[in-house]
JSON list of C-alpha atoms in Angstrom, two decimals:
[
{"chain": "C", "resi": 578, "resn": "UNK", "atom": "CA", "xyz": [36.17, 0.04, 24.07]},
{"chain": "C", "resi": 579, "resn": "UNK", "atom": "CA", "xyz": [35.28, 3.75, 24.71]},
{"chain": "C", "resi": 580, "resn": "UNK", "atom": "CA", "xyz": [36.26, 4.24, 20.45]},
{"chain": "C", "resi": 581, "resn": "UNK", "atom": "CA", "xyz": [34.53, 1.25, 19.77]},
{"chain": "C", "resi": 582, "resn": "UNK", "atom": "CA", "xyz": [31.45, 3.12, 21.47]},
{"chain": "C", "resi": 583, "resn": "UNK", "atom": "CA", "xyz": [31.82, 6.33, 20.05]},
{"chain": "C", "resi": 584, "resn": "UNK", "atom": "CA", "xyz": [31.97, 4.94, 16.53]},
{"chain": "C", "resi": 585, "resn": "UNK", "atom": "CA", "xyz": [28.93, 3.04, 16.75]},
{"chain": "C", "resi": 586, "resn": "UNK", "atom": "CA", "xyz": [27.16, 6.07, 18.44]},
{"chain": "C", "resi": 587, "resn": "UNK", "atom": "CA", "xyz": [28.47, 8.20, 15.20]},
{"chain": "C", "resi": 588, "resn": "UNK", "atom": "CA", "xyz": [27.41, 5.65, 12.45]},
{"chain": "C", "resi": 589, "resn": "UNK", "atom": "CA", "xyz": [23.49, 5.80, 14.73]},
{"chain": "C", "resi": 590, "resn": "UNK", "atom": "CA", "xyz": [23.57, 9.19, 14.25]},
{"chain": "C", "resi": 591, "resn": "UNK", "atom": "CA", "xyz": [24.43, 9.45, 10.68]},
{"chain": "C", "resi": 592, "resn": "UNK", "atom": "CA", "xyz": [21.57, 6.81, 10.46]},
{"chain": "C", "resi": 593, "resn": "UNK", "atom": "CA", "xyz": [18.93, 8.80, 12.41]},
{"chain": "C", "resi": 594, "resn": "UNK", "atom": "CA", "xyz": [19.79, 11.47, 10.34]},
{"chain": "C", "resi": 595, "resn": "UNK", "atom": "CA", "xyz": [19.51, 10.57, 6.88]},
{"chain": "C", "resi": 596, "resn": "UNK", "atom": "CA", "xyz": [16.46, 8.88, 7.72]},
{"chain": "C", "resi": 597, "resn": "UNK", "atom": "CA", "xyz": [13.95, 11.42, 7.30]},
{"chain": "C", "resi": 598, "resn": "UNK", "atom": "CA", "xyz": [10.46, 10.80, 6.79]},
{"chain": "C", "resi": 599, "resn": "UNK", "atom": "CA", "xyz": [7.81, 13.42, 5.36]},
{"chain": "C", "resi": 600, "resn": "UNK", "atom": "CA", "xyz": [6.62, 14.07, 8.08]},
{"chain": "C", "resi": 601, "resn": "UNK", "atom": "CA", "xyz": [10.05, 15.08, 9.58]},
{"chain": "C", "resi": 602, "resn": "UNK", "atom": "CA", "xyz": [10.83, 17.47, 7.08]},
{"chain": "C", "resi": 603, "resn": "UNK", "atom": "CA", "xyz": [11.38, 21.23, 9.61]},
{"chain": "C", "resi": 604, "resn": "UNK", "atom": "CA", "xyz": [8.39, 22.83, 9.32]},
{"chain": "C", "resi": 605, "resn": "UNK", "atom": "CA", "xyz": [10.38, 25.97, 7.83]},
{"chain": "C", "resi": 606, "resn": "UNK", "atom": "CA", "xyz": [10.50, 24.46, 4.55]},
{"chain": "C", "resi": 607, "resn": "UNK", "atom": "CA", "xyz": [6.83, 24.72, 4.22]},
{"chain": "C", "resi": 608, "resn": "UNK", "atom": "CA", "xyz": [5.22, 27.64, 2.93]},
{"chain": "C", "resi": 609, "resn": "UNK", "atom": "CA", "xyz": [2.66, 30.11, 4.53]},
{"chain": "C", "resi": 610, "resn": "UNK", "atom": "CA", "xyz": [-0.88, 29.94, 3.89]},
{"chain": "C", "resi": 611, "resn": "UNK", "atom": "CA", "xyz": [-0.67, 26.49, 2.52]},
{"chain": "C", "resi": 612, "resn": "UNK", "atom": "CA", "xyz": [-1.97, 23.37, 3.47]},
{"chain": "C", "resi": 613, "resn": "UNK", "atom": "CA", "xyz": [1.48, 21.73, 3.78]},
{"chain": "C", "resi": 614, "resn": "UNK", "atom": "CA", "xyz": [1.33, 20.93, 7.25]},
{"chain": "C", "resi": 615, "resn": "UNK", "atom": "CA", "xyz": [-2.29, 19.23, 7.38]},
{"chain": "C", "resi": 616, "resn": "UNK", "atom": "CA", "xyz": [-1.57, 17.42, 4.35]},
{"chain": "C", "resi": 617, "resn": "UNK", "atom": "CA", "xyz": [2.00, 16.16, 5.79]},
{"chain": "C", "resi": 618, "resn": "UNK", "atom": "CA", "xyz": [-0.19, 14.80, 8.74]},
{"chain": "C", "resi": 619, "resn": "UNK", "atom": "CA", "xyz": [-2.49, 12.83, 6.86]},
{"chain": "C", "resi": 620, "resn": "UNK", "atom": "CA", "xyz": [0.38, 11.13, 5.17]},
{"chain": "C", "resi": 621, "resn": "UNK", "atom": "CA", "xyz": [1.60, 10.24, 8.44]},
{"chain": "C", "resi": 622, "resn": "UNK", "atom": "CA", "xyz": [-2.10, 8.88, 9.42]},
{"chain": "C", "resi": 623, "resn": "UNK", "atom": "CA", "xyz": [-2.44, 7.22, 6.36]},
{"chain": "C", "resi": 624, "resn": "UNK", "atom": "CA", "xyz": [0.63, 5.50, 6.30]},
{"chain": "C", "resi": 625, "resn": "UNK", "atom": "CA", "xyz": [0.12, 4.25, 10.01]},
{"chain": "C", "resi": 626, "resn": "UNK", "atom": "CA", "xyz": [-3.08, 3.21, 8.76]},
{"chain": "C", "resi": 627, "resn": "UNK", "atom": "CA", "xyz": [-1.65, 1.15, 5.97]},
{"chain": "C", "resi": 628, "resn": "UNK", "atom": "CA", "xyz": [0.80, -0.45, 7.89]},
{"chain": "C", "resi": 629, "resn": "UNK", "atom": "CA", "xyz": [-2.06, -1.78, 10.27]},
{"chain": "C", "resi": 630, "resn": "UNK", "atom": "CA", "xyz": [-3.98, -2.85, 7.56]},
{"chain": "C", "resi": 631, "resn": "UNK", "atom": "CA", "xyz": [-1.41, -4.96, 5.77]},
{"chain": "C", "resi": 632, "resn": "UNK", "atom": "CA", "xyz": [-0.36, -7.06, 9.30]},
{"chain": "C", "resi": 633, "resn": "UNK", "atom": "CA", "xyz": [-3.74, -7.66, 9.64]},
{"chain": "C", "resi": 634, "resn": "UNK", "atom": "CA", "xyz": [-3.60, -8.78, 5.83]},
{"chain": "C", "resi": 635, "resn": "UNK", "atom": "CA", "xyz": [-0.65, -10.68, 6.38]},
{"chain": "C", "resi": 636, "resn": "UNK", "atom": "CA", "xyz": [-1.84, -13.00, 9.71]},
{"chain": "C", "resi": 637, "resn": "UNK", "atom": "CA", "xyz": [-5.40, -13.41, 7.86]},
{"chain": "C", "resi": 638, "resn": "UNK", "atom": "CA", "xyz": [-3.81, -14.65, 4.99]},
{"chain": "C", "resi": 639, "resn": "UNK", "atom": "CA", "xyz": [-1.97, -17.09, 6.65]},
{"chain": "C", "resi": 640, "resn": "UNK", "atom": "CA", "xyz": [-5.31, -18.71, 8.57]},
{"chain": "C", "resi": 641, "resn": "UNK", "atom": "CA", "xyz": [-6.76, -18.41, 5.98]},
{"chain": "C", "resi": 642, "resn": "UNK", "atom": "CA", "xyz": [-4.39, -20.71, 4.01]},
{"chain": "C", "resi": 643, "resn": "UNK", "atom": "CA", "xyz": [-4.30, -23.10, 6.28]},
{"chain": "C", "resi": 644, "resn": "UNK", "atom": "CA", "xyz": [-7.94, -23.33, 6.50]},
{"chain": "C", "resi": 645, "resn": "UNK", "atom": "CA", "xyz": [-8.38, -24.13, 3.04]},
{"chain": "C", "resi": 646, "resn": "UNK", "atom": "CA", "xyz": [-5.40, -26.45, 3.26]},
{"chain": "C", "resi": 647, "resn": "UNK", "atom": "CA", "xyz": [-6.82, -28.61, 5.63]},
{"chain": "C", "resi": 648, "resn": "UNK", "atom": "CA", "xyz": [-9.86, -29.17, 4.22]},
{"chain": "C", "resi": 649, "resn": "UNK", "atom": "CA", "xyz": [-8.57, -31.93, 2.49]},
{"chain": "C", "resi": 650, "resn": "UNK", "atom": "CA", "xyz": [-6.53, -33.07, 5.86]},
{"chain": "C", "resi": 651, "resn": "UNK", "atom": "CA", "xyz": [-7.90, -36.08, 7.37]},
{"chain": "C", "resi": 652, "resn": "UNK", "atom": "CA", "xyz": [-6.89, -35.43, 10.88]},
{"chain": "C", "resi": 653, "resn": "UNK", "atom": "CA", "xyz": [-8.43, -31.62, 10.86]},
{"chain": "C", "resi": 654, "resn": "UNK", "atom": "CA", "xyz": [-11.07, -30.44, 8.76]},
{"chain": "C", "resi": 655, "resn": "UNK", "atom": "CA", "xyz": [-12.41, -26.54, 9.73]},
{"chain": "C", "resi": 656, "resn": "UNK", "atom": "CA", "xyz": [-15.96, -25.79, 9.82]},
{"chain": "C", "resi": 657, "resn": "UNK", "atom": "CA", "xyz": [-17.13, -24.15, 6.14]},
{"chain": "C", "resi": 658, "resn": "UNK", "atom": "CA", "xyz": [-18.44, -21.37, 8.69]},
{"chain": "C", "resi": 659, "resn": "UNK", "atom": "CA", "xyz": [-15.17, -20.68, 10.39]},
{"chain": "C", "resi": 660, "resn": "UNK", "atom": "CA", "xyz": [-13.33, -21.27, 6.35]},
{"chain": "C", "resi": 661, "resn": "UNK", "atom": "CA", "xyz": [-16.03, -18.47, 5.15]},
{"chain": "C", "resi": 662, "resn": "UNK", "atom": "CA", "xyz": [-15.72, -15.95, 8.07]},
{"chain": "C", "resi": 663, "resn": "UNK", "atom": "CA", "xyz": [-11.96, -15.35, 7.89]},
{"chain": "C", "resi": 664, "resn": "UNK", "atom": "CA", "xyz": [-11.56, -15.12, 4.31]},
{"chain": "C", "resi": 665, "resn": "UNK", "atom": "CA", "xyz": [-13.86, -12.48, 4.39]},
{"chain": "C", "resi": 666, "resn": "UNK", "atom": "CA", "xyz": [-12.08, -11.11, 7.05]},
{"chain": "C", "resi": 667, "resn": "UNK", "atom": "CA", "xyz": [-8.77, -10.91, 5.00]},
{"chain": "C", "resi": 668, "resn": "UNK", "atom": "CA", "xyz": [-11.40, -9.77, 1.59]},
{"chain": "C", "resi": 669, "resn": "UNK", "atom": "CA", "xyz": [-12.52, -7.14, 4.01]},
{"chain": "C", "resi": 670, "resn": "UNK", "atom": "CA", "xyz": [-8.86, -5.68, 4.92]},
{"chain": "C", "resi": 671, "resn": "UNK", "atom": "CA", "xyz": [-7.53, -5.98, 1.53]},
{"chain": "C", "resi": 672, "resn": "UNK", "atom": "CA", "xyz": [-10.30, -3.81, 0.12]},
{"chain": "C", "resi": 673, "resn": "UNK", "atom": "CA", "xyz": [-9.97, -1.70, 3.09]},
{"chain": "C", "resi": 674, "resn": "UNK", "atom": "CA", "xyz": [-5.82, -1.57, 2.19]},
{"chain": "C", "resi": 675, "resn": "UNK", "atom": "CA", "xyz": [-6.47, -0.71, -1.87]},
{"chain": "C", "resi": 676, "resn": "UNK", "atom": "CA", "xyz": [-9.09, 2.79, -0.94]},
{"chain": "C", "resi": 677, "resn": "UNK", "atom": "CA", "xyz": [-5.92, 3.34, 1.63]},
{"chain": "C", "resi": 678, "resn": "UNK", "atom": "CA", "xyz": [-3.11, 3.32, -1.08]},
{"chain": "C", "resi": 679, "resn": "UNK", "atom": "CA", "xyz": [-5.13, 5.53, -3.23]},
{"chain": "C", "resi": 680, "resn": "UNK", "atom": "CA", "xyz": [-6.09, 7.80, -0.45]},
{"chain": "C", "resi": 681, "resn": "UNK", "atom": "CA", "xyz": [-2.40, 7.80, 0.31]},
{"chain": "C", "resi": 682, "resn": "UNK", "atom": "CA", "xyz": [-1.29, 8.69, -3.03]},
{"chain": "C", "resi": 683, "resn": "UNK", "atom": "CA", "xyz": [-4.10, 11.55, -3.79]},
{"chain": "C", "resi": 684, "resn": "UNK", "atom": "CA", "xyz": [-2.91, 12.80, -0.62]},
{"chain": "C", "resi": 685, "resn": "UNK", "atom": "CA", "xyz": [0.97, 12.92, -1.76]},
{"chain": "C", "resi": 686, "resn": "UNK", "atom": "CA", "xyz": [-0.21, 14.77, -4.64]},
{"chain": "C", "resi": 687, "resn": "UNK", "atom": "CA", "xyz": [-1.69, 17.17, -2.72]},
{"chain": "C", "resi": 688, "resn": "UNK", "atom": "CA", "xyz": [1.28, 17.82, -0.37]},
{"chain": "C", "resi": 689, "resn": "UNK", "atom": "CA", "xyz": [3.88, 18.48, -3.22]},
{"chain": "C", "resi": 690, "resn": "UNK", "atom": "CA", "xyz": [1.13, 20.94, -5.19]},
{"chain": "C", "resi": 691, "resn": "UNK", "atom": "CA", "xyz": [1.16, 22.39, -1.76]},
{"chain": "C", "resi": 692, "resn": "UNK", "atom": "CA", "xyz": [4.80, 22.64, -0.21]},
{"chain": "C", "resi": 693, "resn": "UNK", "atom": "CA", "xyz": [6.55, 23.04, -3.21]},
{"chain": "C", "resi": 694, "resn": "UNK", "atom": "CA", "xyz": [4.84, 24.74, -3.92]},
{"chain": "C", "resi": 695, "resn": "UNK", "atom": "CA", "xyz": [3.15, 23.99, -7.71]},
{"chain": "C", "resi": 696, "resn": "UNK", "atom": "CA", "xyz": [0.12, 26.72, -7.29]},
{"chain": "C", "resi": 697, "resn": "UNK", "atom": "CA", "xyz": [-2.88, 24.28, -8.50]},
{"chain": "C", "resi": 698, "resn": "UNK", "atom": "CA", "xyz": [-6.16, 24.54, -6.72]},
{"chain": "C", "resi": 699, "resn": "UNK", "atom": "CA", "xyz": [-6.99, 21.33, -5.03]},
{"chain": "C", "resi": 700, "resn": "UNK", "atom": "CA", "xyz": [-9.56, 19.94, -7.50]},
{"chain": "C", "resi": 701, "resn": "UNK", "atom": "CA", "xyz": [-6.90, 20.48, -9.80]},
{"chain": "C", "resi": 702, "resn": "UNK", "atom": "CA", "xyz": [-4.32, 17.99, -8.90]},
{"chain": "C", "resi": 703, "resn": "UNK", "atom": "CA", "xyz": [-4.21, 15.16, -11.00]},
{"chain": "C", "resi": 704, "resn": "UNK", "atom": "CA", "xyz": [-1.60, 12.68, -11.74]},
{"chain": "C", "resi": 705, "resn": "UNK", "atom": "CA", "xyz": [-1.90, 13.67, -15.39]},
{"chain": "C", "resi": 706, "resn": "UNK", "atom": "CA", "xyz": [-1.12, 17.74, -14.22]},
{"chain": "C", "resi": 707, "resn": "UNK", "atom": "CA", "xyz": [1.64, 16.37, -11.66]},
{"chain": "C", "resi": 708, "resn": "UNK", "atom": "CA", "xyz": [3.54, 14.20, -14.06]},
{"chain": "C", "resi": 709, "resn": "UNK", "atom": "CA", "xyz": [4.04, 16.95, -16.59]},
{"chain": "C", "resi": 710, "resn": "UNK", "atom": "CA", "xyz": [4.12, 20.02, -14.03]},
{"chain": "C", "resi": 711, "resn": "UNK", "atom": "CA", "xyz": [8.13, 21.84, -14.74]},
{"chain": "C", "resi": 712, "resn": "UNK", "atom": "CA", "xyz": [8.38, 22.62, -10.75]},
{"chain": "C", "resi": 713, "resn": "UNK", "atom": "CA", "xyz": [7.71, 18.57, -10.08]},
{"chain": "C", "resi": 714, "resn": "UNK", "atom": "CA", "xyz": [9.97, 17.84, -12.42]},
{"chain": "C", "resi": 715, "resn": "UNK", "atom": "CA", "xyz": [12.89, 20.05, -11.46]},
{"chain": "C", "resi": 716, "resn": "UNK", "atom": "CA", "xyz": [12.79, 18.93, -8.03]},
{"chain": "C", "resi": 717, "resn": "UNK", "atom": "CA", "xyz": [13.60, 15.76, -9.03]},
{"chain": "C", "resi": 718, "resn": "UNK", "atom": "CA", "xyz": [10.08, 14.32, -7.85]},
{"chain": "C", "resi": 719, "resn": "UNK", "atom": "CA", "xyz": [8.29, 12.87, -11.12]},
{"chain": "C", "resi": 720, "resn": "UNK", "atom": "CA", "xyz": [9.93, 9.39, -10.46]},
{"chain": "C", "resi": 721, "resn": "UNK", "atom": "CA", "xyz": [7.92, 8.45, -7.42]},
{"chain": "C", "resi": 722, "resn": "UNK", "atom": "CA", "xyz": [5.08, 9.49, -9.04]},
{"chain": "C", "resi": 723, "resn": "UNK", "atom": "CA", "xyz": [5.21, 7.44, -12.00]},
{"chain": "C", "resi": 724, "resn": "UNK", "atom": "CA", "xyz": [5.62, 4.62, -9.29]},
{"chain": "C", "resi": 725, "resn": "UNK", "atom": "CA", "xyz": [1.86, 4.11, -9.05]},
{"chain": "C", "resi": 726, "resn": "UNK", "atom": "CA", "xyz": [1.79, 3.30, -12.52]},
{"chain": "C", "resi": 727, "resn": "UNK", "atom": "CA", "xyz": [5.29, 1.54, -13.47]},
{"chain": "C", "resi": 728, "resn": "UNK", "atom": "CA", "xyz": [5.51, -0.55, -10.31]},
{"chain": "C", "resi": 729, "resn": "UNK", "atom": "CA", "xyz": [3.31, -3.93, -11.12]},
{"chain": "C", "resi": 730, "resn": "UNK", "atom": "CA", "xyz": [2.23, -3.72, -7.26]},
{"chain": "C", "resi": 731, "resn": "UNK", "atom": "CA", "xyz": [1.64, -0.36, -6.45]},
{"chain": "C", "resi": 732, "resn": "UNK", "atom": "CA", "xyz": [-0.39, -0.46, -9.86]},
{"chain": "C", "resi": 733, "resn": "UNK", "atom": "CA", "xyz": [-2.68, -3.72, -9.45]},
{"chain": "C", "resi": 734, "resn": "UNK", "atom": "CA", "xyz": [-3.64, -2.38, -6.18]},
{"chain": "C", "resi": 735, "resn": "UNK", "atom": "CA", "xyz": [-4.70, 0.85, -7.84]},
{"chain": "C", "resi": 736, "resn": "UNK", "atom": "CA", "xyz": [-6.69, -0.94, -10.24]},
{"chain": "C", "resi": 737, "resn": "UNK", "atom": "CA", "xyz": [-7.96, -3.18, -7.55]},
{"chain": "C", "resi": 738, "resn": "UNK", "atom": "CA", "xyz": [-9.41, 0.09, -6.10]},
{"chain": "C", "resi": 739, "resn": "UNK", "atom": "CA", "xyz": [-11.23, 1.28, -9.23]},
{"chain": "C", "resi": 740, "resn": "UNK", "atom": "CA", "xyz": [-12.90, -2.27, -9.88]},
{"chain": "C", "resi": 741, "resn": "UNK", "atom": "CA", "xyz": [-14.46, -2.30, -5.60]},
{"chain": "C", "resi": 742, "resn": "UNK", "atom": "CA", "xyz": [-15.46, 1.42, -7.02]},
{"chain": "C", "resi": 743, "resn": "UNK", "atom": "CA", "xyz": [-17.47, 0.67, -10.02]},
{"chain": "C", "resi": 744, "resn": "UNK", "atom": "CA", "xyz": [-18.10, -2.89, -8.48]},
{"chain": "C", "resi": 745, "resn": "UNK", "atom": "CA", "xyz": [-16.08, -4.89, -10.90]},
{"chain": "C", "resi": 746, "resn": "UNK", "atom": "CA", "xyz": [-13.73, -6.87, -9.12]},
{"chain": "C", "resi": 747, "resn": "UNK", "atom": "CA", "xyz": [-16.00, -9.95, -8.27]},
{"chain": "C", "resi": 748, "resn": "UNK", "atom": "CA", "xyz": [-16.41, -11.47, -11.67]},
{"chain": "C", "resi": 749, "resn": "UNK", "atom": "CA", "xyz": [-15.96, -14.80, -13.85]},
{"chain": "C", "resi": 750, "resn": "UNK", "atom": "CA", "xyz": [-12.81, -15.37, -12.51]},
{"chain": "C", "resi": 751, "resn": "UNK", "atom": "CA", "xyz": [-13.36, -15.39, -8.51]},
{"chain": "C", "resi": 752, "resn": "UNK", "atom": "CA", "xyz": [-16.31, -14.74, -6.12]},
{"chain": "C", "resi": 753, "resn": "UNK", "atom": "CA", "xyz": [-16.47, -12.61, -3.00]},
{"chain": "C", "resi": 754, "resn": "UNK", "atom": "CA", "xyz": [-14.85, -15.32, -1.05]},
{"chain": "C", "resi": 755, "resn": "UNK", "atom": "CA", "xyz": [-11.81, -15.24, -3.96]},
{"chain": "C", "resi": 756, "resn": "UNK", "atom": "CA", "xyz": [-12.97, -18.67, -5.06]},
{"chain": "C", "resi": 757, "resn": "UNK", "atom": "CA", "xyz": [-11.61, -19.44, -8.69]},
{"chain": "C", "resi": 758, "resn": "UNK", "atom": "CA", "xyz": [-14.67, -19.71, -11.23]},
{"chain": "C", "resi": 759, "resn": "UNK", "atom": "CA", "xyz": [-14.78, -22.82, -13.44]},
{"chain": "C", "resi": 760, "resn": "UNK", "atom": "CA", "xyz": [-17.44, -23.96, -15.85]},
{"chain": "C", "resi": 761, "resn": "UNK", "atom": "CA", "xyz": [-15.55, -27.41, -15.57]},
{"chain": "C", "resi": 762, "resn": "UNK", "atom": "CA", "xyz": [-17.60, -30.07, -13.02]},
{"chain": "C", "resi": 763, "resn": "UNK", "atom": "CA", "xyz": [-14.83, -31.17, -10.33]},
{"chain": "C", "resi": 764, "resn": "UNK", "atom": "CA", "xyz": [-15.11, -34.47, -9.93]},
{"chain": "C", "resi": 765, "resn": "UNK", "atom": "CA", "xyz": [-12.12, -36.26, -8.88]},
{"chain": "C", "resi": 766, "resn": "UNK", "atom": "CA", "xyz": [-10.23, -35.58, -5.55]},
{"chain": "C", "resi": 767, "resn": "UNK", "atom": "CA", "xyz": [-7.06, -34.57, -7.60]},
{"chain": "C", "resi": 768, "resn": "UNK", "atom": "CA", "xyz": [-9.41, -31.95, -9.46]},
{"chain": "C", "resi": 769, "resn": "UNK", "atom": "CA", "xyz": [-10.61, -30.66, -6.05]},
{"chain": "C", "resi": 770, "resn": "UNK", "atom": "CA", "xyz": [-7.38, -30.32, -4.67]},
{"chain": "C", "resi": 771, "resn": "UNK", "atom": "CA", "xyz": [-5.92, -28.49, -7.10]},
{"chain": "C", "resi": 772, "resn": "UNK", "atom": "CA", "xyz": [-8.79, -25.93, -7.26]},
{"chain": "C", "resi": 773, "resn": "UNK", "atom": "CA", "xyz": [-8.25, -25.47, -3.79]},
{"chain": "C", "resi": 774, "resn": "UNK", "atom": "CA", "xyz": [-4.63, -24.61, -4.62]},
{"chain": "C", "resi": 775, "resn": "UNK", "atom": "CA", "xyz": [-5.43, -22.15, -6.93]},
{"chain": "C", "resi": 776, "resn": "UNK", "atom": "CA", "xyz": [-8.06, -20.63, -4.29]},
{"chain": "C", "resi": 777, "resn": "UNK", "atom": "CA", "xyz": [-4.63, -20.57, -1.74]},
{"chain": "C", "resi": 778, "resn": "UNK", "atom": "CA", "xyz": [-2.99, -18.59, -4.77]},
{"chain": "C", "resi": 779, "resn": "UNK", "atom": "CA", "xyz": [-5.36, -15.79, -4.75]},
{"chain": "C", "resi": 780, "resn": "UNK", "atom": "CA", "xyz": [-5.28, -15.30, -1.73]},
{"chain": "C", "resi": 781, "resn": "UNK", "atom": "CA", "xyz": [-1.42, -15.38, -0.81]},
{"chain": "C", "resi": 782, "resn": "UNK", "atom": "CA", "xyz": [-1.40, -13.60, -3.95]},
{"chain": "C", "resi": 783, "resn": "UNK", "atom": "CA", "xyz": [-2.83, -10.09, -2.64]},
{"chain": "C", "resi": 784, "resn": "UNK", "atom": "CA", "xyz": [-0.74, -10.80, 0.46]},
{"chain": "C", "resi": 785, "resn": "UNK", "atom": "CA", "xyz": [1.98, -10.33, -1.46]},
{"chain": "C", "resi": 786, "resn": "UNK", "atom": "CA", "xyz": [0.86, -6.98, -2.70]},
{"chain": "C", "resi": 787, "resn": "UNK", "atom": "CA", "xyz": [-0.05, -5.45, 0.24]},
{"chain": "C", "resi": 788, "resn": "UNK", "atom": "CA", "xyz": [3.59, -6.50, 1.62]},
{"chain": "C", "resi": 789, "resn": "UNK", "atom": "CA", "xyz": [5.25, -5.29, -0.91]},
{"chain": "C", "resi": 790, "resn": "UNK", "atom": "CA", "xyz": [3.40, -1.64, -1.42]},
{"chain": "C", "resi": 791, "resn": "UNK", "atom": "CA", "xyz": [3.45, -1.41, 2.32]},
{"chain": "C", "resi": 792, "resn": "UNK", "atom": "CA", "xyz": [7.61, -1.43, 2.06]},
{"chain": "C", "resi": 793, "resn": "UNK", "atom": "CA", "xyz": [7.30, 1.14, -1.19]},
{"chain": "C", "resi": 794, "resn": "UNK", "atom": "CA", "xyz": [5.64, 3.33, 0.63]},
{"chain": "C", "resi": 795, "resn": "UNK", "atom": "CA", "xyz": [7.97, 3.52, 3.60]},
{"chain": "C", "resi": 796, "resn": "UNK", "atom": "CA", "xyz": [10.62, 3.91, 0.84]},
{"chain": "C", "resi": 797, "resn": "UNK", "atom": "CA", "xyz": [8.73, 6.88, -0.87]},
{"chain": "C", "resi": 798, "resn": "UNK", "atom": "CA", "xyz": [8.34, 8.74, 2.60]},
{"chain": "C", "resi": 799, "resn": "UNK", "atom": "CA", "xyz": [11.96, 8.37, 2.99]},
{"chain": "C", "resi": 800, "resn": "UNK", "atom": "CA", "xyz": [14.08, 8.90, -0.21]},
{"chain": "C", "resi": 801, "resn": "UNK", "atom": "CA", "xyz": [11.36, 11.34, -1.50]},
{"chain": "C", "resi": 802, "resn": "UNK", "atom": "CA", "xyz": [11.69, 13.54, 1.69]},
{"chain": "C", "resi": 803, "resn": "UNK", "atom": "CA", "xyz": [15.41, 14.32, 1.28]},
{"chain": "C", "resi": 804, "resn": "UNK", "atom": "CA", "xyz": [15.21, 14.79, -2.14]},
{"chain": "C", "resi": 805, "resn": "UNK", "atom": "CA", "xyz": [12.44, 17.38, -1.12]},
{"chain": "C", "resi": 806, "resn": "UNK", "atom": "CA", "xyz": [14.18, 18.73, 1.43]},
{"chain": "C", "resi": 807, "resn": "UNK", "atom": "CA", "xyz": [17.78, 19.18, -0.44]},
{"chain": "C", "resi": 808, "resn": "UNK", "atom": "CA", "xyz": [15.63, 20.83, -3.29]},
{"chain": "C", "resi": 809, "resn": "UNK", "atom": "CA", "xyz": [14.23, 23.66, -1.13]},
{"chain": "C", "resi": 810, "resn": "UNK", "atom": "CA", "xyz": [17.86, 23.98, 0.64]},
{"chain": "C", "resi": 811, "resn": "UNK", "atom": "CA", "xyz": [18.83, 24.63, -3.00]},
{"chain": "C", "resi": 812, "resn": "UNK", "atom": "CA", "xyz": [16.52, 26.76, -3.97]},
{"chain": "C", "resi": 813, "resn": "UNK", "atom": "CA", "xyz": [16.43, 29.44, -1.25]}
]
């Protein structure tokens, strides 16, 4: 019993340990007169923040759904008013999420240039100067980058971001409520149906993005901060 404790102690330990966030990294890896250490803490914040956002995402979505499914229930049918306000509840967190992931990954950007470090000013750093930068790349660090435009969710979200910029995103295809645009007259109860399904769709849809960034950038805070950190132990 007393091994049996002992080993399961060890294997929590090895655990503890090679789980190392950014924001973990000792503080002696980060150079002087840099921002390192307010930039590390605005990952943290941002990444809290993103987490929040996406469970609020995530139990919107699902009222949502149902709200929208049961208009066509006969034993419960919501109020439009009460169907309208929480969709734009969940619209209001998922464009609240997508300015979040960018924020979070102009902010990355900015703590590599700066604990590296790279030597760009800060209205230099790009993703165009960061994915082509030698230092970034001998570390071992271009990978993660290229994330935010390989990875199809990381990516939309991006874009997502750019069209609430410009004010893009509400177009032929969907309205502010994420209602699918048709030029088609619904008439049937089939036809209706369906349209509502595809209105469920875009909804669950961005739930599924916001999920699935959420997890990639827990990943990134993790794998990229030992590769960081094994880099500088190399390098001294």
């Amino acid at each position: 019993m007393v091994q049996k404790k002992k080993l399961v102690k060890h294997k929590k330990s090895i655990t503890k340990k090679n789980h190392l966030h950014l924001w973990d990294i000792p503080k002696k890896y980060f150079p002087r007169n840099t921002k390192s250490k307010e930039y590390v803490r605005d990952l943290l914040l941002i990444t809290n923040s993103l987490q929040y956002t996406n469970r609020n995402i995530q139990y919107s979505a699902q009222v949502s759904v149902f709200n929208i499914k049961s208009i066509n229930d006969l034993h419960f049918v919501p109020k439009p008013d009460d169907v309208f306000r929480e969709i734009e509840l969940f619209v209001y967190h998922y464009e609240n999420y997508c300015f979040r992931l960018y924020a979070y990954r102009e902010k990355l950007m900015q703590f590599i240039n700066a604990v590296l470090p790279v030597g760009y000013e800060d209205k230099e750093v790009r993703m165009r100067h960061i994915l082509i930068n030698p230092i970034v790349k001998q570390a071992g660090l271009i990978p993660y980058f290229e994330k935010f435009k390989t990875n199809a969710f990381l990516s939309n979200v991006i874009a997502d971001r750019a069209k609430l910029t410009h004010r893009l995103y509400y177009n032929k295809e969907f309205d502010r409520y994420l209602r699918p645009q048709t030029k088609k007259e619904i008439k049937s109860d089939t036809e209706f149906s369906n349209w509502c399904n595809e209105w469920k769709k875009e909804i669950l849809l961005r739930g599924q993005r916001t999920n699935k960034c959420t997890f990639i950038i827990d990943d990134i805070n993790n794998s990229l901060a030992k590769k960081l950190t094994d880099y500088k132990i190399n390098t001294k």
